XYZ file of C-alpha atoms in Angstrom:
471
model
C 7.117 1.840 7.022
C 9.038 -1.609 8.128
C 12.208 -0.205 6.761
C 11.774 2.995 8.263
C 11.135 1.316 11.901
C 14.134 -1.075 11.247
C 16.194 2.093 10.267
C 15.279 3.943 13.388
C 16.071 0.876 15.473
C 19.417 0.508 13.773
C 20.381 4.197 14.357
C 19.118 4.230 18.126
C 20.797 1.080 19.052
C 24.210 1.928 17.228
C 24.406 5.250 19.191
C 23.712 3.412 22.528
C 26.009 0.601 21.788
C 28.894 3.100 20.739
C 28.264 5.423 23.892
C 29.015 2.533 25.975
C 31.417 0.572 23.940
C 33.900 3.343 23.242
C 34.504 3.959 27.030
C 34.443 0.543 27.866
C 36.898 -0.604 25.356
C 39.259 2.342 26.772
C 38.767 1.119 30.210
C 39.707 -2.481 29.275
C 42.918 -1.405 28.043
C 43.811 0.833 30.812
C 43.152 -2.089 33.137
C 45.100 -4.459 31.328
C 47.875 -2.045 31.236
C 47.857 -1.336 34.969
C 47.471 -5.190 35.876
C 50.773 -5.660 33.739
C 52.490 -2.802 35.527
C 51.586 -4.228 38.878
C 52.698 -7.667 38.209
C 56.139 -6.037 37.100
C 56.776 -3.893 40.535
C 55.980 -7.190 42.953
C 59.147 -9.051 41.415
C 61.154 -5.618 41.583
C 59.965 -5.018 45.144
C 60.855 -8.565 46.266
C 64.523 -8.173 45.278
C 65.181 -5.381 47.683
C 65.455 -7.142 50.939
C 67.503 -9.825 49.299
C 69.979 -7.155 47.978
C 70.487 -5.908 51.532
C 71.735 -9.558 52.554
C 73.846 -10.408 49.965
C 75.075 -9.081 46.405
C 76.472 -12.523 45.293
C 75.597 -12.856 41.587
C 74.864 -16.547 41.985
C 72.774 -16.338 44.960
C 70.879 -13.224 43.218
C 70.238 -15.546 40.042
C 68.734 -18.368 42.470
C 66.720 -15.734 44.011
C 65.420 -14.259 40.666
C 64.540 -17.751 39.314
C 62.043 -18.503 42.104
C 60.086 -15.427 41.283
C 56.981 -14.980 38.991
C 57.170 -12.558 35.868
C 60.932 -12.312 36.402
C 61.939 -13.314 32.947
C 63.050 -9.667 32.439
C 64.146 -8.785 35.579
C 67.878 -7.216 35.996
C 69.988 -6.239 38.823
C 72.385 -3.628 38.454
C 74.963 -3.896 41.004
C 77.527 -1.262 41.726
C 80.858 -1.747 40.082
C 79.875 -5.302 38.864
C 77.827 -4.663 35.902
C 74.099 -6.078 35.072
C 72.930 -9.293 36.182
C 70.393 -9.963 32.994
C 69.785 -8.220 29.694
C 69.031 -4.520 30.174
C 66.398 -2.442 28.338
C 66.890 0.487 30.298
C 68.458 3.698 28.740
C 71.699 4.740 30.388
C 70.367 7.993 31.489
C 67.539 6.437 33.296
C 69.928 4.094 35.192
C 71.996 7.172 36.050
C 68.900 8.840 37.128
C 67.662 6.364 39.301
C 71.089 5.724 40.976
C 72.261 9.272 41.650
C 68.376 10.361 42.633
C 67.642 7.107 44.509
C 63.963 7.333 43.266
C 61.707 4.882 41.780
C 61.004 5.518 37.763
C 58.502 3.893 35.719
C 57.798 5.023 32.286
C 57.489 3.726 28.590
C 60.498 3.277 26.581
C 61.136 4.391 23.086
C 61.604 0.800 21.797
C 58.339 -0.371 23.043
C 57.185 -1.667 26.297
C 57.234 -0.187 29.822
C 60.261 -0.407 32.179
C 60.541 -0.122 35.870
C 63.605 1.109 37.986
C 63.828 0.571 41.879
C 66.835 1.768 43.726
C 68.003 -0.422 46.620
C 70.762 1.214 49.004
C 73.532 -1.044 49.926
C 75.837 -1.087 52.943
C 78.685 1.595 52.620
C 76.227 3.903 50.950
C 76.229 2.034 47.755
C 73.001 1.927 45.428
C 71.995 -1.065 43.321
C 69.236 -0.752 40.706
C 66.299 -3.403 40.245
C 65.175 -3.325 36.597
C 62.187 -5.191 35.283
C 60.720 -4.704 31.719
C 57.396 -5.304 30.494
C 57.096 -5.825 26.556
C 54.298 -3.961 24.704
C 52.409 -7.556 24.036
C 52.199 -7.782 27.869
C 50.868 -4.358 28.217
C 47.685 -5.464 25.818
C 47.455 -9.149 26.824
C 43.614 -9.827 26.759
C 42.501 -6.524 25.101
C 41.693 -7.744 21.679
C 39.653 -10.767 23.058
C 37.881 -8.426 25.220
C 37.277 -5.959 22.115
C 36.115 -8.799 19.873
C 33.681 -10.031 22.521
C 32.374 -6.545 22.977
C 32.232 -6.069 19.248
C 30.001 -9.444 18.618
C 27.743 -8.564 21.563
C 27.193 -5.180 19.800
C 26.502 -6.503 16.271
C 24.017 -9.150 18.162
C 22.510 -6.455 19.913
C 21.859 -4.495 16.539
C 20.626 -7.582 14.657
C 18.135 -8.264 17.443
C 16.772 -4.453 17.675
C 16.511 -4.575 13.758
C 14.484 -8.184 13.850
C 12.334 -6.814 16.764
C 11.511 -3.702 15.005
C 10.834 -5.445 11.666
C 8.191 -7.584 13.545
C 6.710 -4.839 15.045
C 6.321 -2.916 11.775
C 5.070 -6.105 10.055
C 2.058 -5.958 12.347
C 1.458 -2.292 11.962
C 1.868 -2.484 8.171
C -0.339 -5.814 7.907
C -3.082 -3.955 9.870
C -2.766 -0.805 7.642
C -2.963 -2.948 4.416
C -5.882 -4.533 5.514
C -7.785 -1.684 6.537
C -6.689 -0.032 3.237
C -7.622 -2.830 1.272
C -11.090 -3.150 2.826
C -11.642 0.706 2.361
C -10.880 -0.017 -1.306
C -13.265 -3.174 -1.607
C -16.074 -1.006 0.434
C -15.372 2.040 -2.290
C -16.099 -0.635 -5.123
C -19.678 -1.505 -3.615
C -18.976 -4.630 -1.431
C -20.756 -3.417 1.469
C -20.272 -6.665 3.372
C -16.508 -6.023 3.761
C -15.428 -5.713 7.440
C -11.925 -5.567 9.131
C -10.615 -7.540 12.142
C -9.144 -4.980 14.363
C -5.622 -5.451 15.194
C -2.398 -4.127 15.662
C -1.414 -1.059 17.651
C -4.549 0.537 19.650
C -4.830 3.433 17.310
C -5.122 1.068 14.219
C -7.583 -1.122 16.390
C -9.676 1.928 16.977
C -9.473 2.929 13.110
C -10.783 -0.826 12.423
C -13.626 -0.455 14.964
C -14.539 2.983 13.630
C -14.542 1.270 9.959
C -16.715 -1.472 10.964
C -19.209 1.004 12.413
C -19.100 3.162 9.432
C -19.656 0.264 7.064
C -22.664 -0.901 9.207
C -24.109 2.494 9.151
C -23.590 2.724 5.476
C -25.647 -0.467 4.855
C -28.273 0.374 7.094
C -28.636 3.736 5.466
C -28.849 2.318 2.063
C -31.311 -0.538 2.809
C -33.470 2.172 4.203
C -33.194 4.281 0.938
C -33.601 1.374 -1.195
C -36.884 0.537 0.761
C -38.248 3.823 0.703
C -37.657 3.643 -3.254
C -39.537 0.309 -3.322
C -42.550 1.918 -1.224
C -42.599 4.778 -3.678
C -42.624 2.809 -6.649
C -45.330 0.619 -5.141
C -47.527 3.550 -4.563
C -47.723 3.888 -8.146
C -49.516 0.808 -8.715
C -52.822 2.457 -7.610
C -53.293 4.942 -10.434
C -51.688 2.349 -12.870
C -54.824 0.054 -11.945
C -57.150 2.913 -12.547
C -55.504 3.455 -15.986
C -56.143 -0.209 -16.389
C -59.961 0.011 -15.626
C -60.314 3.079 -17.776
C -58.573 1.387 -20.780
C -61.305 -1.442 -20.392
C -64.100 1.099 -20.187
C -62.913 2.422 -23.618
C -63.360 -0.630 -25.465
C -61.555 -2.334 -28.253
C -59.871 0.150 -30.315
C -56.210 1.078 -31.693
C -56.015 3.899 -29.312
C -56.902 1.770 -26.288
C -54.597 -0.773 -27.368
C -51.666 1.453 -27.527
C -52.778 2.996 -24.069
C -52.988 -0.690 -22.486
C -49.456 -1.490 -24.065
C -48.027 1.488 -22.250
C -49.415 0.935 -18.867
C -48.528 -2.357 -18.928
C -44.753 -1.485 -20.073
C -44.966 1.118 -17.215
C -46.227 -1.718 -14.726
C -43.549 -3.998 -15.905
C -40.841 -1.154 -15.168
C -42.229 -0.657 -11.948
C -42.039 -4.131 -10.891
C -38.346 -4.162 -12.000
C -37.672 -0.906 -9.880
C -39.503 -2.838 -6.807
C -37.408 -6.150 -7.283
C -34.063 -4.187 -7.654
C -34.719 -1.959 -4.834
C -35.832 -4.891 -2.435
C -32.940 -7.057 -3.488
C -30.558 -6.932 -0.273
C -28.035 -4.251 -1.380
C -26.826 -6.229 -4.714
C -25.047 -3.717 -6.628
C -24.825 -4.339 -10.299
C -21.947 -3.310 -12.475
C -23.478 0.093 -12.816
C -23.416 0.712 -9.545
C -19.689 -0.621 -8.971
C -18.323 1.042 -12.163
C -17.954 4.745 -10.735
C -16.704 5.854 -7.306
C -17.425 9.219 -8.211
C -18.916 11.014 -11.253
C -16.717 11.005 -14.231
C -14.105 8.576 -12.911
C -13.091 5.765 -15.100
C -13.790 2.191 -13.667
C -10.775 0.304 -12.268
C -9.596 -2.953 -13.646
C -11.218 -4.817 -10.759
C -14.730 -3.131 -11.057
C -15.491 -3.882 -14.666
C -15.818 -6.941 -16.846
C -15.464 -10.565 -15.320
C -12.655 -9.878 -13.115
C -15.083 -7.817 -10.854
C -16.682 -10.796 -9.539
C -19.916 -10.277 -11.403
C -22.680 -12.864 -10.677
C -23.506 -15.094 -13.639
C -26.223 -13.484 -15.906
C -25.253 -10.044 -15.895
C -24.469 -10.441 -19.532
C -26.746 -9.799 -22.631
C -26.725 -9.347 -26.178
C -26.874 -5.442 -26.810
C -28.549 -5.795 -30.264
C -31.314 -7.895 -29.296
C -32.026 -5.636 -26.359
C -31.876 -2.342 -28.300
C -34.013 -3.903 -30.968
C -36.859 -4.707 -28.192
C -36.805 -1.408 -27.163
C -36.684 0.424 -30.463
C -39.890 -1.527 -31.251
C -41.604 0.151 -28.328
C -40.387 3.611 -29.234
C -41.483 3.025 -32.639
C -44.857 2.873 -31.762
C -44.851 6.499 -30.004
C -42.680 7.753 -32.969
C -45.486 6.624 -35.511
C -48.195 8.267 -33.499
C -45.961 11.740 -33.690
C -45.268 11.390 -37.139
C -41.478 10.652 -36.579
C -39.173 8.811 -38.858
C -37.379 5.975 -37.002
C -34.608 3.850 -38.476
C -32.938 0.990 -36.784
C -29.763 -0.393 -37.955
C -28.117 -3.310 -36.075
C -24.808 -5.290 -36.909
C -25.243 -9.070 -37.535
C -22.021 -10.115 -35.287
C -22.272 -10.879 -31.530
C -22.798 -7.859 -29.459
C -22.454 -9.522 -26.103
C -21.518 -6.915 -23.181
C -21.356 -7.413 -19.594
C -24.279 -5.569 -18.650
C -27.916 -6.855 -17.665
C -30.749 -6.380 -20.124
C -32.476 -3.961 -17.735
C -29.455 -1.709 -17.834
C -29.059 -1.686 -21.581
C -32.847 -1.069 -22.010
C -32.400 1.825 -19.514
C -29.700 3.522 -21.678
C -31.876 3.087 -24.887
C -34.872 4.621 -23.076
C -32.759 7.585 -21.547
C -31.434 8.559 -25.043
C -34.838 7.977 -27.236
C -36.571 9.531 -24.393
C -34.564 12.366 -24.662
C -35.247 12.870 -28.340
C -39.100 12.490 -27.585
C -38.633 14.973 -24.674
C -36.692 17.932 -26.333
C -37.653 17.721 -30.068
C -40.707 18.641 -31.786
C -43.159 16.152 -33.269
C -42.192 14.987 -36.780
C -38.654 15.268 -35.594
C -36.809 11.793 -37.373
C -34.195 9.881 -35.547
C -31.940 6.939 -35.989
C -30.678 4.182 -33.910
C -27.754 2.044 -34.731
C -25.607 -0.689 -33.486
C -21.952 -1.336 -34.656
C -19.472 -3.940 -33.690
C -15.836 -2.970 -33.583
C -12.814 -5.068 -32.704
C -13.244 -4.344 -28.742
C -16.463 -2.673 -28.444
C -20.083 -2.313 -29.244
C -21.197 0.966 -30.356
C -24.554 2.566 -29.818
C -25.458 5.545 -31.860
C -28.643 7.662 -31.509
C -28.912 10.751 -34.014
C -32.153 13.054 -34.418
C -32.908 15.852 -36.643
C -33.380 18.321 -33.868
C -31.689 21.556 -32.933
C -28.818 19.628 -31.137
C -27.307 20.050 -27.787
C -25.483 23.424 -27.287
C -23.021 22.549 -24.526
C -22.177 18.653 -24.527
C -19.970 18.864 -21.345
C -22.690 20.622 -19.259
C -25.292 17.844 -20.337
C -22.967 14.996 -19.162
C -22.716 16.650 -15.718
C -25.345 14.854 -13.329
C -27.940 17.585 -12.218
C -26.264 20.427 -13.839
C -28.764 21.009 -16.618
C -31.269 23.721 -16.069
C -34.225 22.183 -17.852
C -33.496 18.585 -16.752
C -32.310 16.547 -13.769
C -29.397 15.174 -15.900
C -30.319 11.630 -14.669
C -30.801 10.144 -17.931
C -27.244 11.075 -19.559
C -25.844 9.947 -16.120
C -27.432 6.656 -16.366
C -25.988 6.278 -19.845
C -22.449 7.250 -18.568
C -22.341 4.993 -15.701
C -23.400 1.997 -18.173
C -20.845 2.720 -20.512
C -18.173 3.044 -17.570
C -19.120 -0.315 -16.219
C -17.864 -2.010 -19.047
C -14.751 0.278 -19.732
C -16.701 2.446 -22.424
C -17.206 5.986 -22.666
C -19.871 8.607 -24.081
C -19.348 11.200 -26.759
C -22.103 13.997 -27.581
C -21.562 15.950 -30.783
C -23.251 16.633 -34.033
C -24.825 13.991 -36.118
C -25.278 13.356 -39.915
C -29.001 14.207 -39.631
C -28.144 17.485 -38.479
C -29.231 17.255 -34.880
C -27.565 15.842 -31.600
C -25.615 12.658 -31.831
C -24.803 10.429 -28.760
C -22.458 7.611 -29.135
C -22.205 5.224 -26.401
C -19.418 2.569 -26.522
C -19.593 -0.646 -24.362
C -16.584 -2.819 -23.873
C -17.137 -6.223 -25.470
C -17.545 -9.130 -23.111
C -14.389 -11.027 -22.537
C -16.046 -14.310 -23.366
C -16.410 -13.893 -26.996
C -13.642 -13.654 -29.539
C -12.418 -10.080 -30.700
C -12.761 -10.090 -34.361
C -11.084 -7.101 -36.021
C -13.172 -6.904 -38.632
C -16.450 -5.326 -38.509
C -19.563 -7.210 -38.908
C -22.179 -6.990 -41.636
C -25.652 -5.250 -40.517
C -28.885 -6.429 -40.507
C -31.448 -3.695 -40.964
C -34.038 -2.973 -38.857
C -37.312 -1.593 -39.430
C -37.590 1.872 -41.022
C -40.476 3.773 -40.192
C -40.895 6.925 -42.477
C -43.215 9.872 -41.979
C -46.417 9.299 -43.966
C -46.598 11.634 -46.988
């Protein structure tokens, strides 16, 4: 934009300067010529009364010496020749003498000549000639043109500099507004701009700040609503606690109590997260819209992630698999766990990884019949950690539709959306296909944390618990 504004200023100033300079240059040249001609006519006119008094060559030479600009003055006396060096053509002299008329015109050899006839006694005619060289006709023109050109160039440079400064203010305001919009889109709701620049950009800055304030207010209301709704669930959970206490000590009551405690812990985590003042984690910053990959500034350590949002994926998956293994044993499911021995550190919080495992394994329990086996494995590659969940169920007929949030007819689609956002937060991806067990296979790739070395060799696995269907 700065270059465009400078170009416009240069073009406009150039046209204005040329529209004034060209006529002014012609006028200066014409004035210089007119002044030289007028100055040449004066000494010729001054010699006319002297010739009426005397035609003596010596007296005439003495009179000519006392005149200004008479270095080219010549007097043509009848029958005596010329006093001085003549530049006038013979035909012009004869014309002036016979016609007794003043003649002024350019001569072929360059310059200008003036002929003034003077009538002497006895009807004789003398001609006074004054010659002006070409250099005298244009004296001072070159200097005047030079001054005008310098002034024009200075005017052009000044206009370009002023336009550039004005453009810099506009560009700076536009860049700050664009950068603030990008940062706001990445999840930093505290971003504001200082309205500056032209009135239109100042209005845009004020509108941007108002929009950001309104977004923060709406999100705060929504999060508080989520916290309130989650808090209401504590009442039925308390009733479940009392019911399990009345059941007495038994394996069944122990499992119910464990499930109720786990649910209460999840609710407490939801309430804590919802009431944190708009603290967006990496999953919230990862995607600006569904399905779009994260930008370099929104993933990894470079996103300005607070310390602590980093975890050992294998250990978190092991703990969650232990929780689901209890339910698998009740439904006669074979649960296989296989975790790599190498470090599986990813830039996600423990709760985010646990939510991924719960979403994937929960789908297995929700959409497959009792007794359907499933397997969980964690693999470490050169630059990523891969989580694979497979089952022996009927599979997923349309993987693309399953990944679309809210597109499934039998579910909300939020589970796989959580998985996709968590993977995208680390620069990873989600792939759904057929598995080795014959059913669905969901492979989630997490980008390896930047704080640990990336070994191109895959690590050895440490086998988890294998729970098989009782015979």
